[in-house]
PDB file of C-alpha atoms in Angstrom:
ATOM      1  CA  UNK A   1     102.671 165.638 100.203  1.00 58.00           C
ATOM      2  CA  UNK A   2     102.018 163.523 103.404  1.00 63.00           C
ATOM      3  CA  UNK A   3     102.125 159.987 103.188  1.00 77.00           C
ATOM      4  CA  UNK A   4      99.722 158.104 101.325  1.00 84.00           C
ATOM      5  CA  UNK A   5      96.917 156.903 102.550  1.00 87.00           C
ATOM      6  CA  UNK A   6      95.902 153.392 101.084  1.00 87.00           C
ATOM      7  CA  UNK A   7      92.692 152.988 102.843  1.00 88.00           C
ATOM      8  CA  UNK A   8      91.756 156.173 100.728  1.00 90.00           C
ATOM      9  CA  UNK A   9      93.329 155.146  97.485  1.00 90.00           C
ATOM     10  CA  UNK A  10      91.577 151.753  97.384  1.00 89.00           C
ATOM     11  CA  UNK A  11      88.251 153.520  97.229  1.00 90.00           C
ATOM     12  CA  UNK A  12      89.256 155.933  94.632  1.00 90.00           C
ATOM     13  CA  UNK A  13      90.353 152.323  92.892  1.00 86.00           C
ATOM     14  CA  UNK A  14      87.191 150.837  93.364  1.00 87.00           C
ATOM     15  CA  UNK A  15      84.795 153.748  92.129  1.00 88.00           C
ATOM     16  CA  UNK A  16      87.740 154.428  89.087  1.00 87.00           C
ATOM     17  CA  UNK A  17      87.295 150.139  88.372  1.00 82.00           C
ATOM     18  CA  UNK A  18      83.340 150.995  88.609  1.00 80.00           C
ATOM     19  CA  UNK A  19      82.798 153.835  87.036  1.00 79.00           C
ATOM     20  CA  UNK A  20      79.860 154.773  89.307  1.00 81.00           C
ATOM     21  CA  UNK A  21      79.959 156.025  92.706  1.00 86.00           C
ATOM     22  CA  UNK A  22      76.542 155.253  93.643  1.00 86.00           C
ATOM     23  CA  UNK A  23      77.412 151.549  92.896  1.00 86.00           C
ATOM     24  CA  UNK A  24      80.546 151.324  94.536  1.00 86.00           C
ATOM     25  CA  UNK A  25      79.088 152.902  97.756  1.00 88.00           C
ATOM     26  CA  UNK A  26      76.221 150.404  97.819  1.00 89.00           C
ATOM     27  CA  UNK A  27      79.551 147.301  96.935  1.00 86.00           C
ATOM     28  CA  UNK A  28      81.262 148.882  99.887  1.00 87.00           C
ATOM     29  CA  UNK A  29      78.718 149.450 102.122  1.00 89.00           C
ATOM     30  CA  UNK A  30      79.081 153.309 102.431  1.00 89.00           C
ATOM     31  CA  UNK A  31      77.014 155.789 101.616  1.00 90.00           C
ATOM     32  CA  UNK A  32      77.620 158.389  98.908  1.00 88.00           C
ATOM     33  CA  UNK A  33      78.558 160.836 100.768  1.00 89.00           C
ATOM     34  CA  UNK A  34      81.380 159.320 102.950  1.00 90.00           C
ATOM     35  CA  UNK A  35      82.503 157.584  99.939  1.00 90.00           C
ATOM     36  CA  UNK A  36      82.535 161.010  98.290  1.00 89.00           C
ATOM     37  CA  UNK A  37      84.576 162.802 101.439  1.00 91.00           C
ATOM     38  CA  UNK A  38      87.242 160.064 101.100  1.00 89.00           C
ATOM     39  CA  UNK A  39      87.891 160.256  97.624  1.00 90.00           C
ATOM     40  CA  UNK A  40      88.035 164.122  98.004  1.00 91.00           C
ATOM     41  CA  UNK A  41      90.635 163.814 101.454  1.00 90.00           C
ATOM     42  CA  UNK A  42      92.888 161.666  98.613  1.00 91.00           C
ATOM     43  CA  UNK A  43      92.910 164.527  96.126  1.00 89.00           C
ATOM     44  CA  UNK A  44      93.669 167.295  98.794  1.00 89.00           C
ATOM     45  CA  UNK A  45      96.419 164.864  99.786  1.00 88.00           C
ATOM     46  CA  UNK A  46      97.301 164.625  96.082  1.00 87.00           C
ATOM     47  CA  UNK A  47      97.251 168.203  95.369  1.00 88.00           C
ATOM     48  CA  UNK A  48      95.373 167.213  92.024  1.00 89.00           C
ATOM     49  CA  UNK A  49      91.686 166.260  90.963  1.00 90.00           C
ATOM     50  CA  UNK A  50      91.593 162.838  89.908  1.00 91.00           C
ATOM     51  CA  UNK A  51      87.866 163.116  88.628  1.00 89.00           C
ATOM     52  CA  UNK A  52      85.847 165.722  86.735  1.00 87.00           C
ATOM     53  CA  UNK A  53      82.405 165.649  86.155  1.00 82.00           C
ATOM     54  CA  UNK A  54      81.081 165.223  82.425  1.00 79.00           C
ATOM     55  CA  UNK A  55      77.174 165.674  83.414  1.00 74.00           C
ATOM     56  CA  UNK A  56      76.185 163.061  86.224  1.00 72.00           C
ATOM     57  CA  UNK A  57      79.046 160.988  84.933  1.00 76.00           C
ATOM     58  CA  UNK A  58      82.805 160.859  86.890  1.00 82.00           C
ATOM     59  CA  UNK A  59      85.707 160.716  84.491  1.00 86.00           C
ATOM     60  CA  UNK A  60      89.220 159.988  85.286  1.00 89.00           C
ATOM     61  CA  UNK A  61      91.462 163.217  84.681  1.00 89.00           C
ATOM     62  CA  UNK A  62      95.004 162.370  83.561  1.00 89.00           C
ATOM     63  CA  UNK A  63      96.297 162.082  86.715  1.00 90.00           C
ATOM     64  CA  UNK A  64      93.423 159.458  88.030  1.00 88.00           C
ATOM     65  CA  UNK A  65      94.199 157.234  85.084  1.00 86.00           C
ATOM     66  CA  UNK A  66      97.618 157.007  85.775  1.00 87.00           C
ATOM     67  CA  UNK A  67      96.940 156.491  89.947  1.00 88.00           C
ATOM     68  CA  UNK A  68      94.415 153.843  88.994  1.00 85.00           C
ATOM     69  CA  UNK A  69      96.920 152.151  87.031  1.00 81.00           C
ATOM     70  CA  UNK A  70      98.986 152.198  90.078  1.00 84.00           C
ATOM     71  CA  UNK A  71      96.359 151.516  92.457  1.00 84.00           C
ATOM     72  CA  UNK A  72      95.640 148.572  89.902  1.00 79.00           C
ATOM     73  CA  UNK A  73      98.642 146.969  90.557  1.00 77.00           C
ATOM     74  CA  UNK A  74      98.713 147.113  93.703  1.00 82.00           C
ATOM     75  CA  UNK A  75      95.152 145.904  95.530  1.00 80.00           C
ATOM     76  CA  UNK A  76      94.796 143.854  92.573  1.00 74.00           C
ATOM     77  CA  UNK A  77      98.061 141.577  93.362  1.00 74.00           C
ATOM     78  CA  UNK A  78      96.614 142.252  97.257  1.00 75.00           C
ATOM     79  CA  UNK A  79      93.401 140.335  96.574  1.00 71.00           C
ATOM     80  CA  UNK A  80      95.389 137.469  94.167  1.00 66.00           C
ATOM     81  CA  UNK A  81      97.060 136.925  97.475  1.00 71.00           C
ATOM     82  CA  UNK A  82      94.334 136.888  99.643  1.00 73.00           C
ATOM     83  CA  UNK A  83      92.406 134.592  97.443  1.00 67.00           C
ATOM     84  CA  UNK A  84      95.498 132.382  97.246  1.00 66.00           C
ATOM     85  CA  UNK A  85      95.977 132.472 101.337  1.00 69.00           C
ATOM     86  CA  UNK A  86      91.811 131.339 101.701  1.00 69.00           C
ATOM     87  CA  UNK A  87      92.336 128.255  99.516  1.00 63.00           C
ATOM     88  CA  UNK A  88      95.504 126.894 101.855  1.00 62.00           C
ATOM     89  CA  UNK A  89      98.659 125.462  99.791  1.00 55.00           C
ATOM     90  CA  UNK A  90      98.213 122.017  99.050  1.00 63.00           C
ATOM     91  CA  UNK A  91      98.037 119.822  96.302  1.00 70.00           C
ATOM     92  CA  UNK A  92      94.324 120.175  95.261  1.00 79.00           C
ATOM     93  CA  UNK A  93      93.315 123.137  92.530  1.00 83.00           C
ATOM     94  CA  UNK A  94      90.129 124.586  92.487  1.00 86.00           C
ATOM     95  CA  UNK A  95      89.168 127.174  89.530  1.00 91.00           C
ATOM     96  CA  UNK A  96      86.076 129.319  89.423  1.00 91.00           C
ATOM     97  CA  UNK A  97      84.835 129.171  85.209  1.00 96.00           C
ATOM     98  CA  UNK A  98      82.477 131.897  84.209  1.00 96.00           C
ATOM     99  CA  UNK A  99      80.813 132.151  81.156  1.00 96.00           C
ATOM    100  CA  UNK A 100      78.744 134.593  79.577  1.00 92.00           C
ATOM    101  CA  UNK A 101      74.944 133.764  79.839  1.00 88.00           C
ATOM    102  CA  UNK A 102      73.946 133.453  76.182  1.00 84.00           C
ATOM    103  CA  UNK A 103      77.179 131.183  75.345  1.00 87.00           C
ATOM    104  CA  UNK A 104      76.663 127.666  73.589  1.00 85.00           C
ATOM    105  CA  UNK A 105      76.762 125.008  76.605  1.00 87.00           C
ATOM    106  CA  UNK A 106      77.951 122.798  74.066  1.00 85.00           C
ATOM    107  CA  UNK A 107      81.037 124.715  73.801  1.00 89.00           C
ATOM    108  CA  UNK A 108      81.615 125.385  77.516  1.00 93.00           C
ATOM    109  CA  UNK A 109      81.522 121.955  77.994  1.00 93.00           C
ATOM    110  CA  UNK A 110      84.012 120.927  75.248  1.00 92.00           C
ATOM    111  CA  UNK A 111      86.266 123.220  76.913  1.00 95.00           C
ATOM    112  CA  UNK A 112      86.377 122.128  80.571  1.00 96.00           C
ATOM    113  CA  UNK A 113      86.219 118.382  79.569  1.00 95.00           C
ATOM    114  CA  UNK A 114      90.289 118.124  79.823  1.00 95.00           C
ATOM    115  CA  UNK A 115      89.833 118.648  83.827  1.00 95.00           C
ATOM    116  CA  UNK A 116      87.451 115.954  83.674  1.00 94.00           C
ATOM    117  CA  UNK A 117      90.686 113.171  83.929  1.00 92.00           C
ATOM    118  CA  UNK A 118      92.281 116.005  86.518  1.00 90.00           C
ATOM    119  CA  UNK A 119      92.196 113.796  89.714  1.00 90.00           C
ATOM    120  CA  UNK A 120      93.681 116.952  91.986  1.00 88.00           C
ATOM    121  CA  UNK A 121      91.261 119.570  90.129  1.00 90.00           C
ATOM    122  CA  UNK A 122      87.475 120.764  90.635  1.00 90.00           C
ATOM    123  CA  UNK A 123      85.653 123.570  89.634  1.00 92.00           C
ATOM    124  CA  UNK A 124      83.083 125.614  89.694  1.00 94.00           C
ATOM    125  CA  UNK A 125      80.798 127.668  86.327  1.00 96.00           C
ATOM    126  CA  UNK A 126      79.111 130.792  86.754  1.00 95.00           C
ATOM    127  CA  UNK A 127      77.091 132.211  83.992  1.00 94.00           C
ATOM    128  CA  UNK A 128      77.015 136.170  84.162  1.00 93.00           C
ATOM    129  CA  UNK A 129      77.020 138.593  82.130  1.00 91.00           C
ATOM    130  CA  UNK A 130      80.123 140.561  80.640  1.00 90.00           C
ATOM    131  CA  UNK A 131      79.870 143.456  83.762  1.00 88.00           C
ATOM    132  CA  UNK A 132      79.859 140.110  85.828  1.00 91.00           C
ATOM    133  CA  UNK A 133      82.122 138.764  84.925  1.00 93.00           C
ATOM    134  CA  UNK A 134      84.827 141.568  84.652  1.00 89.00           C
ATOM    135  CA  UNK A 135      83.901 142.140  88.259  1.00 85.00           C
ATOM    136  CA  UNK A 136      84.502 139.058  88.858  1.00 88.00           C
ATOM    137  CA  UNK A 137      88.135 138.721  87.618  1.00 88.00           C
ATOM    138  CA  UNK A 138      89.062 142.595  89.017  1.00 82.00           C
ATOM    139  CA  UNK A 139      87.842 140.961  92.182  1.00 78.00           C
ATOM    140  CA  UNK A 140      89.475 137.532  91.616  1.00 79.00           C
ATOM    141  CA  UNK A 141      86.016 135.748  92.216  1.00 84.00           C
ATOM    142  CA  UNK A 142      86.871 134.020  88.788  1.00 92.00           C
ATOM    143  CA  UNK A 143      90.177 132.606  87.506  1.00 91.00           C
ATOM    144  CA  UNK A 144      88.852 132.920  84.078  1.00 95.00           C
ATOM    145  CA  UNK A 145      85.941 133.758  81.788  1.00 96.00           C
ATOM    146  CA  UNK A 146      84.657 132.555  78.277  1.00 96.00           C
ATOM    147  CA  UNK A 147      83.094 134.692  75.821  1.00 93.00           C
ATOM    148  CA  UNK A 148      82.174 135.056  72.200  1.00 88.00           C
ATOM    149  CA  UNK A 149      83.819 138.492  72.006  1.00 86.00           C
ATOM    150  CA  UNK A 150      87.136 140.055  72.560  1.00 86.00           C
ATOM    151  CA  UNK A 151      87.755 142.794  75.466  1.00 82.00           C
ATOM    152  CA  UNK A 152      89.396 145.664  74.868  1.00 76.00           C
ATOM    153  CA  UNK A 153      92.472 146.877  76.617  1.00 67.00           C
ATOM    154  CA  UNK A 154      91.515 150.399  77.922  1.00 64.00           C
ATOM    155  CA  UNK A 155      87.737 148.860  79.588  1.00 65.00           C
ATOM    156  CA  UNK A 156      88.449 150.317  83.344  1.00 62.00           C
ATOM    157  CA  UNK A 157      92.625 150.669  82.518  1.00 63.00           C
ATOM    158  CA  UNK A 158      93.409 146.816  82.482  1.00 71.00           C
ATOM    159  CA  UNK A 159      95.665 145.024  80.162  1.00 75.00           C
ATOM    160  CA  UNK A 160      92.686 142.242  79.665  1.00 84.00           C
ATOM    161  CA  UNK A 161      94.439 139.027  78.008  1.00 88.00           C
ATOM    162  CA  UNK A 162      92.245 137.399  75.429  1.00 91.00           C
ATOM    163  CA  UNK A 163      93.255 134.126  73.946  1.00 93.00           C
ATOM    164  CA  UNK A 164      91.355 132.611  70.958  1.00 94.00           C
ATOM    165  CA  UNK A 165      90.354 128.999  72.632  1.00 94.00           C
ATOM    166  CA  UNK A 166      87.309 127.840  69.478  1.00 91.00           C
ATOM    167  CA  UNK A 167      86.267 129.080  66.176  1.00 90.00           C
ATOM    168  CA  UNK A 168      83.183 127.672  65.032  1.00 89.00           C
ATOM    169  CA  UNK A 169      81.823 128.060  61.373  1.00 91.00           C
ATOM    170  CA  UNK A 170      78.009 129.707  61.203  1.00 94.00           C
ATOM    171  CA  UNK A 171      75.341 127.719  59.155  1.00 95.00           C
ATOM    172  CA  UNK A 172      72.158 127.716  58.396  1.00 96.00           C
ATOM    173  CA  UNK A 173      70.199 124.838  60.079  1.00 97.00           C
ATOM    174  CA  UNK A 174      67.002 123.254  60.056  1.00 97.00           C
ATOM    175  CA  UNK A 175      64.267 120.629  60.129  1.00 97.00           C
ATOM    176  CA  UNK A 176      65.927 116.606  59.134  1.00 96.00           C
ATOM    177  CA  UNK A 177      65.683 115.651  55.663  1.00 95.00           C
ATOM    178  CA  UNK A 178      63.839 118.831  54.516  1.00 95.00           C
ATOM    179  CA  UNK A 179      66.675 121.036  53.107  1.00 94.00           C
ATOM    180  CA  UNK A 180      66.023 122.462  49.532  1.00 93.00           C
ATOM    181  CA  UNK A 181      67.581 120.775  46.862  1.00 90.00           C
ATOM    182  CA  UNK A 182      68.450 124.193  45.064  1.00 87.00           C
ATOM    183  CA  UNK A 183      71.033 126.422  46.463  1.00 86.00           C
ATOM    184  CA  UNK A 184      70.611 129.328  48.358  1.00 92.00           C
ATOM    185  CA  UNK A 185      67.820 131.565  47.827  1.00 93.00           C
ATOM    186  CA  UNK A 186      66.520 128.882  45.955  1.00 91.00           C
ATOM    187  CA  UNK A 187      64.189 127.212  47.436  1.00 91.00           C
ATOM    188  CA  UNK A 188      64.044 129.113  50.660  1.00 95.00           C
ATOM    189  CA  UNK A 189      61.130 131.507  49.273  1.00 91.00           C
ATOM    190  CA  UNK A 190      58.410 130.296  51.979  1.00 92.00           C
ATOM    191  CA  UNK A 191      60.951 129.357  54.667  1.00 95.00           C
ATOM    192  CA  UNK A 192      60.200 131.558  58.150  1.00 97.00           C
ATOM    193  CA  UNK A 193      63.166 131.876  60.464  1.00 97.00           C
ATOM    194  CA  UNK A 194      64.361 131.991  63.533  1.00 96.00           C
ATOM    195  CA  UNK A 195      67.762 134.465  63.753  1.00 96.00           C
ATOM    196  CA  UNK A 196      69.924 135.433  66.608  1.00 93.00           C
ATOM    197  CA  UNK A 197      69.349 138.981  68.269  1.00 91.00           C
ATOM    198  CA  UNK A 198      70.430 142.474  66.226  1.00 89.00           C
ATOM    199  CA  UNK A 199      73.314 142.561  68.832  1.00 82.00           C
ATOM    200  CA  UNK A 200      74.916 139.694  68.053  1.00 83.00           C
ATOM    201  CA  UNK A 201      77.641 139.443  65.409  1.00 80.00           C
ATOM    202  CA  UNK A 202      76.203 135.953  63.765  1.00 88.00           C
ATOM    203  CA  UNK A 203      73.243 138.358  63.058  1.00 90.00           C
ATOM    204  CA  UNK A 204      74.992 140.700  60.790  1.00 89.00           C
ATOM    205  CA  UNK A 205      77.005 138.167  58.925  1.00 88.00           C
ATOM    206  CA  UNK A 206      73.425 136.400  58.271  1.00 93.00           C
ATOM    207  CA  UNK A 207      72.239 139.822  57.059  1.00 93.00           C
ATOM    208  CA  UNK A 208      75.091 140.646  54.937  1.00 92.00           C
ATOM    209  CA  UNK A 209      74.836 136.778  53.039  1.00 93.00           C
ATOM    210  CA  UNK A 210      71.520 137.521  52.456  1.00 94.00           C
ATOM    211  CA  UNK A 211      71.779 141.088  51.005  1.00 94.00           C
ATOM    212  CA  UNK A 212      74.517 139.480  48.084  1.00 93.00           C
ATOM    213  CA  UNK A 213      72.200 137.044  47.135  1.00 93.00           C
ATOM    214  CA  UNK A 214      68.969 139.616  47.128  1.00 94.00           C
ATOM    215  CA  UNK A 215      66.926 137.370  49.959  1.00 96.00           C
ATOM    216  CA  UNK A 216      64.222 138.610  52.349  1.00 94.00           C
ATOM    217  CA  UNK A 217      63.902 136.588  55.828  1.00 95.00           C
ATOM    218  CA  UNK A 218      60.634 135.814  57.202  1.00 96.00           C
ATOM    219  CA  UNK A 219      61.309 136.461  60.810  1.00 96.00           C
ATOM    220  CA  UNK A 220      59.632 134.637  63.555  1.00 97.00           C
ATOM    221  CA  UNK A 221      61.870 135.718  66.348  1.00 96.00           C
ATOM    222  CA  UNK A 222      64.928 136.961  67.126  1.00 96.00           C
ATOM    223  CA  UNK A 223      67.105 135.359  70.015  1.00 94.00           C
ATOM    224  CA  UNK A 224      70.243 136.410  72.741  1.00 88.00           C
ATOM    225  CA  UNK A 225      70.680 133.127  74.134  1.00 87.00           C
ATOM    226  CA  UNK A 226      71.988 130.120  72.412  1.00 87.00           C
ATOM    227  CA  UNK A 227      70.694 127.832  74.762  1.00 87.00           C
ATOM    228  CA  UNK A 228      67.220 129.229  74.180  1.00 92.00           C
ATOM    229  CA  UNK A 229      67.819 129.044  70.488  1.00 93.00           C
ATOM    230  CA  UNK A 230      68.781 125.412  70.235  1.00 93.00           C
ATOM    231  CA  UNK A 231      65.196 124.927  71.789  1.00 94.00           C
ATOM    232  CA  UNK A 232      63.622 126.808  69.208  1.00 96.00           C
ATOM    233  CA  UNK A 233      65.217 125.559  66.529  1.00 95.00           C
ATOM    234  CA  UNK A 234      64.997 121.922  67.565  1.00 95.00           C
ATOM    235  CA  UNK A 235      60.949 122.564  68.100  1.00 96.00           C
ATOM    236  CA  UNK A 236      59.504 124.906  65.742  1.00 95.00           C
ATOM    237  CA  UNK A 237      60.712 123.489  62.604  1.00 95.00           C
ATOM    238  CA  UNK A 238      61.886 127.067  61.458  1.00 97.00           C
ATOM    239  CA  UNK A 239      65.196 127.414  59.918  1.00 97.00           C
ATOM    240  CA  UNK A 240      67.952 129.081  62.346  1.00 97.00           C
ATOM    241  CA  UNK A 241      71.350 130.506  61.857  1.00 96.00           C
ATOM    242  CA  UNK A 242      74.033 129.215  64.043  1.00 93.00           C
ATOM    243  CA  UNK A 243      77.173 127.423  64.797  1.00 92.00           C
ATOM    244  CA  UNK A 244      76.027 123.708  64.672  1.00 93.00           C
ATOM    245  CA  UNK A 245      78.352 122.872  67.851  1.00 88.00           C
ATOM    246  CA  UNK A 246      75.231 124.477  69.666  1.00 90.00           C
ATOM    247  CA  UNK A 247      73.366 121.680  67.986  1.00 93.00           C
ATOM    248  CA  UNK A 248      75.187 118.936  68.235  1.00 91.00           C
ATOM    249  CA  UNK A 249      73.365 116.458  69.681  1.00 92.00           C
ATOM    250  CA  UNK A 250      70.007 117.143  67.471  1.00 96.00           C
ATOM    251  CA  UNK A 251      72.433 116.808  64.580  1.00 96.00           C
ATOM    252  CA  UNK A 252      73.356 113.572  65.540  1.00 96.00           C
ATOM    253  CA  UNK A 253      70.156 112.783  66.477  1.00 96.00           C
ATOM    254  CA  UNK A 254      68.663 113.333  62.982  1.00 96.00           C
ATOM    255  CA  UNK A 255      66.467 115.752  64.082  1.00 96.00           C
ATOM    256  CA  UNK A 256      68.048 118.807  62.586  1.00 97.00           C
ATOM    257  CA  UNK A 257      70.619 118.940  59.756  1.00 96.00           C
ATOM    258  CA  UNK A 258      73.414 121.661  58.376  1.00 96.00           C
ATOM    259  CA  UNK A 259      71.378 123.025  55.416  1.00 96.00           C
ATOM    260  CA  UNK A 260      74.386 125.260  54.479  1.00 93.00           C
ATOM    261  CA  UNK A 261      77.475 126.663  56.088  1.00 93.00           C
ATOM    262  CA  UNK A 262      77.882 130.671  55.332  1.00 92.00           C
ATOM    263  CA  UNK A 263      80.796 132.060  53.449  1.00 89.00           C
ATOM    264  CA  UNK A 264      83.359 133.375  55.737  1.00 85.00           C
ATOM    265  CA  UNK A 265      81.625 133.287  58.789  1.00 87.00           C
ATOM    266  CA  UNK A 266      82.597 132.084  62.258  1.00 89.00           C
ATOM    267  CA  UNK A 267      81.864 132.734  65.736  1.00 88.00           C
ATOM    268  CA  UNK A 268      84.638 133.199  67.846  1.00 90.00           C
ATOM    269  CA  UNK A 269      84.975 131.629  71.311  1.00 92.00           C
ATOM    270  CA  UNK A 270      87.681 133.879  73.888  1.00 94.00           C
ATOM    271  CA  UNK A 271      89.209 132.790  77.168  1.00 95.00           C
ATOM    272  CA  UNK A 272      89.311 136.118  79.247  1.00 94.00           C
ATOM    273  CA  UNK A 273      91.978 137.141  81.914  1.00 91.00           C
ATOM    274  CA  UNK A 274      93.403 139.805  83.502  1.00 83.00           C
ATOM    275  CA  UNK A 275      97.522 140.027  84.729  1.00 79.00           C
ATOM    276  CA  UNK A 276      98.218 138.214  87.513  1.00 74.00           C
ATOM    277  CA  UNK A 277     101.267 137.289  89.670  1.00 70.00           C
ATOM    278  CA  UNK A 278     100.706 133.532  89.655  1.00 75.00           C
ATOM    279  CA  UNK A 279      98.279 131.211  87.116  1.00 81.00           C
ATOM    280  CA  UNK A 280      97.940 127.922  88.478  1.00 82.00           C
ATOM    281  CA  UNK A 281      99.391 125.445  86.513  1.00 86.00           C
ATOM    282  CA  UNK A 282      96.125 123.273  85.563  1.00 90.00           C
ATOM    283  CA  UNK A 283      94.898 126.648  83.899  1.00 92.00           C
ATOM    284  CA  UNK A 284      97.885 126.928  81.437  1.00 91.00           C
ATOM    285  CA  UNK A 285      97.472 123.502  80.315  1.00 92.00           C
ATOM    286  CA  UNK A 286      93.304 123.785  79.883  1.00 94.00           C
ATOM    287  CA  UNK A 287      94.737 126.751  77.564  1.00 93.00           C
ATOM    288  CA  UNK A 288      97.476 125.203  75.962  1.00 91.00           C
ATOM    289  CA  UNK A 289      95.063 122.385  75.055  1.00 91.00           C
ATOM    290  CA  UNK A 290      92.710 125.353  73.520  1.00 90.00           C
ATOM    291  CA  UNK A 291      94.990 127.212  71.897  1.00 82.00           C
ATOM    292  CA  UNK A 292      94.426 127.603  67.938  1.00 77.00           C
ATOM    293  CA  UNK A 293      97.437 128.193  65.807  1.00 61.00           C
TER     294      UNK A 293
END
């Protein structure tokens, strides 16, 4: 085999990371068909196909999942220390925060509030979705990212590290000072409501409560975005299911109240990484402060 050629190898990585060669040609500026030629030079050089075609999709053989673990380790640690060269040693840490778009502000905020007393620390939040922001940390755009779900190891070959930062008990919430006096269903036979999207896992925890206790939801409309549910529920004097950190403030304000928390249910907040050579120090402490026993 003659010596490998890296120039090839970190396309291969970026349309393997992908999973689309259209969309990595348009990321790095190349059309389809040199991008194609490239990957193809790599394999001849390999001796051994490290894609096969399952209809119009590319999937890694054998061989390409173990090069892109290879290839992983090494442009990924490559761009860690290019990021690390552009922001010049010195005493002053800046971390770039997403957060996934539908997330509670509430709860994003509660979480970056410890850098708040950080005299040597700024930051900057970007709200993208979950491609987003796993692009962003394979491209180490973002030194972390919060969601309300866990990442599995084997999405594009990475060892994603997710660490449990908030747990936040669901309820049902509504209008101030008109919660039934009977339990649930009781009472909640004319009620209309307004309930988080089919996608989301607050959704089927709601659906499951009410199938034990034989109660039919009015719906009014379903929602993906806590920040556009708080509005709605502080507005349309509908009842809503949701963690009442995403409330706070109406809570306090008596304009909504906790009607009743749900049995057993929580929504879970994660702080997502990837493996890298060096965290900055600031970052392990915002976790530490986070972390939940």
């Amino acid at each position: 085999m003659a010596r490998l050629n890296y120039h090839h190898l970190y396309y291969f990585w970026r349309v393997a990371s992908i999973g689309h060669l259209t969309q990595a040609a348009e990321q790095l500026h190349l059309s389809q068909s040199a991008l194609s030629a490239q990957i193809k030079q790599l394999e001849n050089n390999i001796g051994q196909p490290l894609f096969e075609r399952e209809g119009r999709r590319l999937v890694l053989t054998d061989v390409g999942k173990r090069v892109q673990l290879y290839a992983q380790d090494i442009f990924s640690t490559g761009e860690e220390l290019e990021q690390f060269l552009k922001s010049g040693n010195t005493d002053h840490t800046h971390l770039n925060i997403g957060f996934e778009t539908h997330l509670s502000r509430n709860f994003i905020e509660a979480f970056i509030t410890p850098l708040f007393s950080e005299p040597t620390v700024s930051f900057t939040l970007y709200a993208r979705t979950m491609d987003g922001l796993m692009d962003g940390l394979l491209n180490h755009e973002l030194d972390i990212a919060l969601t309300n779900r866990a990442l599995a190891n084997d999405v594009h070959g990475i060892l994603w590290q997710n660490q449990l930062v908030a747990r936040q008990s669901v309820a049902i919430v509504g209008p101030y000072g008109e919660q039934p006096k009977q339990s649930f269903p009781e009472g909640y036979e004319d009620k209309t409501w307004i309930l988080p999207a089919r996608n989301m896992g607050i959704r089927s925890v709601f659906e499951s409560f009410c199938a034990t206790q034989q109660y039919r939801a009015e719906i009014k409309a379903e929602v993906d975005d806590m920040a556009m549910m708080r509005l709605l529920a502080r507005d349309s004097g509908f009842l809503s299911v949701l963690p009442p950190v995403v409330v706070k403030d109406e809570i306090e304000a008596k304009k909504l109240q906790v009607y009743q928390e749900l049995p057993q249910a929580y929504e879970h907040f994660y702080a997502l990484q990837m493996p890298r050579k060096f965290i900055p120090e600031v970052l392990l402490h915002l976790l530490r402060s986070h972390q939940l026993e």
